[in-house]
Coordinates of C-alpha atoms in Angstrom, one line a residue:
X1 CA 2.9 14.2 110.8
X2 CA 1.4 11.3 109.3
X3 CA 1.0 10.4 105.5
X4 CA -1.5 8.1 104.3
X5 CA -1.3 6.5 101.2
X6 CA -4.8 5.6 99.7
X7 CA -5.5 2.8 97.3
X8 CA -7.9 2.8 94.3
X9 CA -10.1 0.1 94.1
X10 CA -10.0 -2.4 91.9
X11 CA -12.6 -3.2 89.7
X12 CA -12.8 -6.6 88.3
X13 CA -13.8 -7.2 84.9
X14 CA -16.5 -9.3 84.2
X15 CA -15.9 -12.3 81.7
X16 CA -17.8 -12.3 78.7
X17 CA -19.8 -15.8 78.4
X18 CA -19.2 -17.3 75.0
X19 CA -22.0 -18.4 73.0
X20 CA -22.6 -22.2 73.6
X21 CA -21.3 -23.8 70.3
X22 CA -24.8 -26.0 69.1
X23 CA -24.0 -28.9 66.4
X24 CA -25.9 -28.4 63.1
X25 CA -28.2 -30.5 61.9
X26 CA -27.9 -32.5 59.2
X27 CA -30.2 -31.3 57.1
X28 CA -29.4 -27.8 57.6
X29 CA -25.7 -29.0 57.0
X30 CA -26.7 -30.3 53.4
X31 CA -29.0 -27.0 52.6
X32 CA -25.7 -24.9 53.6
X33 CA -23.5 -27.2 50.9
X34 CA -26.4 -27.0 48.5
X35 CA -26.3 -23.4 48.5
X36 CA -22.4 -22.7 48.1
X37 CA -22.4 -25.4 45.3
X38 CA -25.4 -23.1 43.7
X39 CA -23.2 -19.8 44.1
X40 CA -20.1 -21.3 43.0
X41 CA -21.9 -22.7 39.4
X42 CA -23.6 -19.3 39.7
X43 CA -20.1 -17.9 39.4
X44 CA -18.4 -20.4 37.4
X45 CA -21.2 -19.3 34.5
X46 CA -21.3 -15.5 34.9
X47 CA -17.5 -16.1 34.5
X48 CA -18.4 -18.2 30.8
X49 CA -20.6 -15.9 29.7
X50 CA -18.3 -13.0 30.2
X51 CA -15.6 -14.7 28.4
X52 CA -17.7 -15.9 25.3
X53 CA -19.0 -12.1 25.1
X54 CA -15.6 -10.9 24.9
X55 CA -14.7 -13.9 22.6
X56 CA -17.3 -12.9 20.3
X57 CA -16.6 -8.9 20.0
X58 CA -13.3 -9.9 19.3
X59 CA -14.7 -12.4 16.7
X60 CA -16.9 -9.5 15.1
X61 CA -14.1 -7.1 15.1
X62 CA -11.4 -8.8 13.7
X63 CA -13.4 -10.5 10.9
X64 CA -14.4 -7.7 8.1
X65 CA -17.7 -7.5 7.8
X66 CA -19.6 -9.2 4.6
X67 CA -20.2 -6.4 2.2
X68 CA -22.8 -6.5 -0.5
X69 CA -21.6 -6.6 -3.8
X70 CA -23.1 -3.3 -5.8
X71 CA -25.2 -3.6 -8.6
X72 CA -25.2 -1.2 -11.7
X73 CA -28.5 -1.8 -13.9
X74 CA -28.0 -0.5 -17.5
X75 CA -28.5 2.8 -18.7
X76 CA -32.0 3.2 -20.3
X77 CA -32.2 4.5 -23.5
X78 CA -33.8 7.6 -22.3
X79 CA -30.7 8.3 -20.4
X80 CA -28.2 7.7 -23.4
X81 CA -30.5 10.1 -25.8
X82 CA -30.0 12.6 -23.5
X83 CA -26.3 12.6 -23.4
X84 CA -25.8 12.3 -27.1
X85 CA -27.9 15.4 -27.0
X86 CA -25.1 17.4 -24.9
X87 CA -23.0 18.5 -27.5
X88 CA -19.1 18.9 -26.5
X89 CA -16.4 20.5 -28.5
X90 CA -12.3 19.4 -28.4
X91 CA -9.9 21.6 -29.6
X92 CA -6.6 20.3 -30.8
X93 CA -3.5 22.0 -31.7
X94 CA -1.7 21.3 -34.9
X95 CA 2.3 22.3 -34.8
X96 CA 3.1 25.3 -37.6
X97 CA 5.1 22.4 -39.5
X98 CA 2.3 20.0 -39.7
X99 CA 0.0 22.3 -41.2
X100 CA 0.9 21.7 -44.5
X101 CA 0.4 17.7 -44.2
X102 CA -2.4 18.2 -42.8
X103 CA -4.2 20.3 -45.3
X104 CA -2.5 17.8 -47.7
X105 CA -3.9 14.5 -46.3
X106 CA -7.4 16.7 -44.9
X107 CA -9.8 14.4 -47.0
X108 CA -8.0 11.0 -45.2
X109 CA -8.2 12.8 -41.9
X110 CA -11.6 14.0 -41.3
X111 CA -13.5 11.0 -43.6
X112 CA -12.5 8.6 -40.3
X113 CA -14.0 10.8 -37.9
X114 CA -17.4 11.6 -39.7
X115 CA -17.8 8.2 -40.9
X116 CA -16.7 5.8 -38.2
X117 CA -17.4 7.9 -35.2
X118 CA -20.1 10.2 -36.2
X119 CA -18.5 13.3 -35.2
X120 CA -18.1 17.2 -36.9
X121 CA -14.9 18.7 -37.5
X122 CA -13.5 21.5 -39.2
X123 CA -9.9 22.9 -39.5
X124 CA -9.6 26.2 -38.2
X125 CA -6.4 27.8 -39.8
X126 CA -6.1 31.1 -37.9
X127 CA -5.9 29.3 -34.3
X128 CA -3.7 26.5 -36.2
X129 CA -6.3 23.7 -34.5
X130 CA -8.9 21.3 -35.5
X131 CA -12.3 21.2 -33.6
X132 CA -14.1 18.2 -33.6
X133 CA -17.6 18.2 -32.0
X134 CA -19.9 15.4 -31.1
X135 CA -23.7 15.4 -32.7
X136 CA -26.5 13.6 -32.7
X137 CA -25.2 10.4 -35.0
X138 CA -22.5 10.3 -32.3
X139 CA -23.3 6.8 -31.0
X140 CA -20.3 6.1 -28.9
X141 CA -19.5 7.8 -25.8
X142 CA -15.7 7.4 -25.9
X143 CA -15.8 8.7 -29.6
X144 CA -14.8 12.5 -29.1
X145 CA -11.4 11.3 -27.5
X146 CA -10.7 9.1 -29.9
X147 CA -11.2 11.3 -32.5
X148 CA -8.8 13.8 -30.6
X149 CA -5.9 11.1 -30.0
X150 CA -6.2 10.5 -33.5
X151 CA -5.7 13.9 -34.5
X152 CA -3.2 14.3 -32.2
X153 CA -0.9 11.5 -33.3
X154 CA -1.2 12.7 -36.9
X155 CA 0.3 16.3 -35.5
X156 CA 2.8 14.2 -33.8
X157 CA 4.0 12.8 -37.1
X158 CA 2.4 9.8 -37.6
X159 CA 1.1 8.3 -41.0
X160 CA -2.6 8.7 -41.7
X161 CA -3.2 4.9 -42.2
X162 CA -1.2 4.2 -39.1
X163 CA -3.5 6.5 -36.6
X164 CA -6.6 5.1 -37.9
X165 CA -5.8 2.0 -35.9
X166 CA -6.1 4.4 -33.2
X167 CA -9.9 4.7 -34.0
X168 CA -10.5 0.9 -34.6
X169 CA -8.5 -1.2 -31.8
X170 CA -9.0 -0.2 -28.0
X171 CA -5.5 -1.1 -26.6
X172 CA -3.2 1.4 -28.6
X173 CA -1.4 4.2 -26.8
X174 CA 0.9 6.7 -27.4
X175 CA 4.4 7.4 -25.5
X176 CA 6.5 10.3 -25.8
X177 CA 9.7 11.0 -24.2
X178 CA 12.8 13.3 -25.0
X179 CA 16.5 11.9 -25.3
X180 CA 17.4 14.6 -22.0
X181 CA 15.0 12.0 -19.8
X182 CA 17.2 9.4 -20.6
X183 CA 20.7 10.9 -20.6
X184 CA 21.9 14.6 -20.9
X185 CA 23.7 15.2 -24.1
X186 CA 25.2 18.3 -26.3
X187 CA 26.5 18.9 -29.3
X188 CA 28.3 16.1 -31.1
X189 CA 27.5 13.5 -28.6
X190 CA 23.6 14.2 -29.4
X191 CA 24.2 13.8 -32.9
X192 CA 25.6 10.4 -32.5
X193 CA 22.8 9.3 -30.0
X194 CA 20.1 10.3 -32.7
X195 CA 22.2 8.7 -35.3
X196 CA 22.3 5.3 -33.4
X197 CA 18.6 5.4 -32.9
X198 CA 17.8 6.4 -36.7
X199 CA 20.3 4.2 -38.5
X200 CA 21.4 3.9 -41.9
X201 CA 19.0 5.2 -44.1
X202 CA 16.2 4.6 -41.1
X203 CA 17.5 0.7 -40.9
X204 CA 17.5 0.6 -36.9
X205 CA 14.3 2.3 -36.3
X206 CA 12.6 0.0 -39.0
X207 CA 13.9 -3.0 -37.2
X208 CA 12.9 -1.6 -33.8
X209 CA 9.5 -1.0 -35.3
X210 CA 9.3 -4.5 -37.4
X211 CA 10.3 -6.7 -34.3
X212 CA 8.3 -4.6 -31.5
X213 CA 5.0 -4.3 -34.0
X214 CA 5.3 -0.5 -33.3
X215 CA 5.5 2.8 -34.9
X216 CA 7.8 5.4 -34.1
X217 CA 8.3 8.8 -35.1
X218 CA 11.6 10.7 -34.4
X219 CA 11.2 13.9 -34.2
X220 CA 14.6 15.9 -33.2
X221 CA 15.1 15.0 -29.1
X222 CA 11.4 13.8 -29.0
X223 CA 10.8 10.3 -29.9
X224 CA 7.0 9.3 -29.7
X225 CA 6.1 5.3 -29.9
X226 CA 2.6 4.0 -31.1
X227 CA 1.5 0.8 -29.9
X228 CA 0.6 -1.9 -27.0
X229 CA 1.5 -1.6 -23.5
X230 CA 4.0 -4.4 -23.4
X231 CA 5.4 -3.6 -27.2
X232 CA 6.2 -0.1 -26.3
X233 CA 8.3 -1.1 -23.2
X234 CA 10.2 -3.4 -25.8
X235 CA 10.6 -0.3 -28.0
X236 CA 11.3 2.1 -25.3
X237 CA 14.4 0.1 -23.8
X238 CA 15.7 -0.9 -27.2
X239 CA 16.1 2.6 -28.0
X240 CA 17.0 3.8 -24.7
X241 CA 20.1 1.4 -24.4
X242 CA 20.5 2.5 -27.9
X243 CA 20.9 6.4 -26.3
X244 CA 23.0 5.0 -23.6
X245 CA 25.8 4.1 -26.1
X246 CA 25.1 0.4 -26.6
X247 CA 26.4 -1.0 -29.7
X248 CA 23.5 -1.9 -32.5
X249 CA 24.1 -5.1 -33.1
X250 CA 23.7 -5.7 -28.8
X251 CA 20.4 -4.2 -29.4
X252 CA 19.4 -6.3 -32.5
X253 CA 20.4 -9.7 -30.5
X254 CA 18.2 -8.3 -27.3
X255 CA 15.2 -7.8 -30.1
X256 CA 15.8 -10.9 -31.7
X257 CA 15.5 -13.2 -28.0
X258 CA 12.4 -11.0 -27.0
X259 CA 10.5 -11.9 -30.3
X260 CA 11.3 -15.2 -29.9
X261 CA 9.6 -15.1 -26.2
X262 CA 6.4 -13.2 -27.5
X263 CA 5.7 -15.9 -30.6
X264 CA 6.3 -18.5 -27.9
X265 CA 3.7 -17.3 -25.4
X266 CA 1.5 -16.5 -28.8
X267 CA 1.7 -20.3 -29.7

């Protein structure tokens, strides 16, 4: 038996012809170079434009926007007259121990309120309060608040002549605090603290008032000071140091230095 092997036919790959390389002409070469240069320049211009736009956006975001200053024209006379027609009432309570002084000095109390501020005033004995109200003669908008501060100052214990300064000056205030706000004292320690503030025959209190140009009312454990903001701070610091146990002589020395500085600033 004869076995015959058959070999597959060999297929030859056809060789691909490579395209003939043609040398570019000088005109075409210049055209391609110019097109490349134009593309590069357009890319650079686009990059610069995007960078400038980003910088402008960042600059606008970082810089605050210019705001226009609002202008408020003065109110017409009709608006002011309409406000004055609307009456407002304020009720100031009076402590029981101040009812007798307010009855005694009632003429000196309601005269400034009616003549200077043009308010209507009455005393309600049953409710133990003073009621004040605006009228057609009230010309100032803050007259009601000034009148309430004046009556409240008298109710706290200030003299009438000292309280009238609240009506005439705009930079006067009243500050109130208690001894327990500074230091918790009881019994004899509290009595000695009150004695240090008042002094013998009120000498220490008068010295603080004259040095700081204020008025002080010492009502049991409550202390009321009337004056300007800076002067109230000077008097309050002196009183706080006395409550904490500082000798009066040291407080006097501190008040002298403060008074000398105030005189130099005034000059």
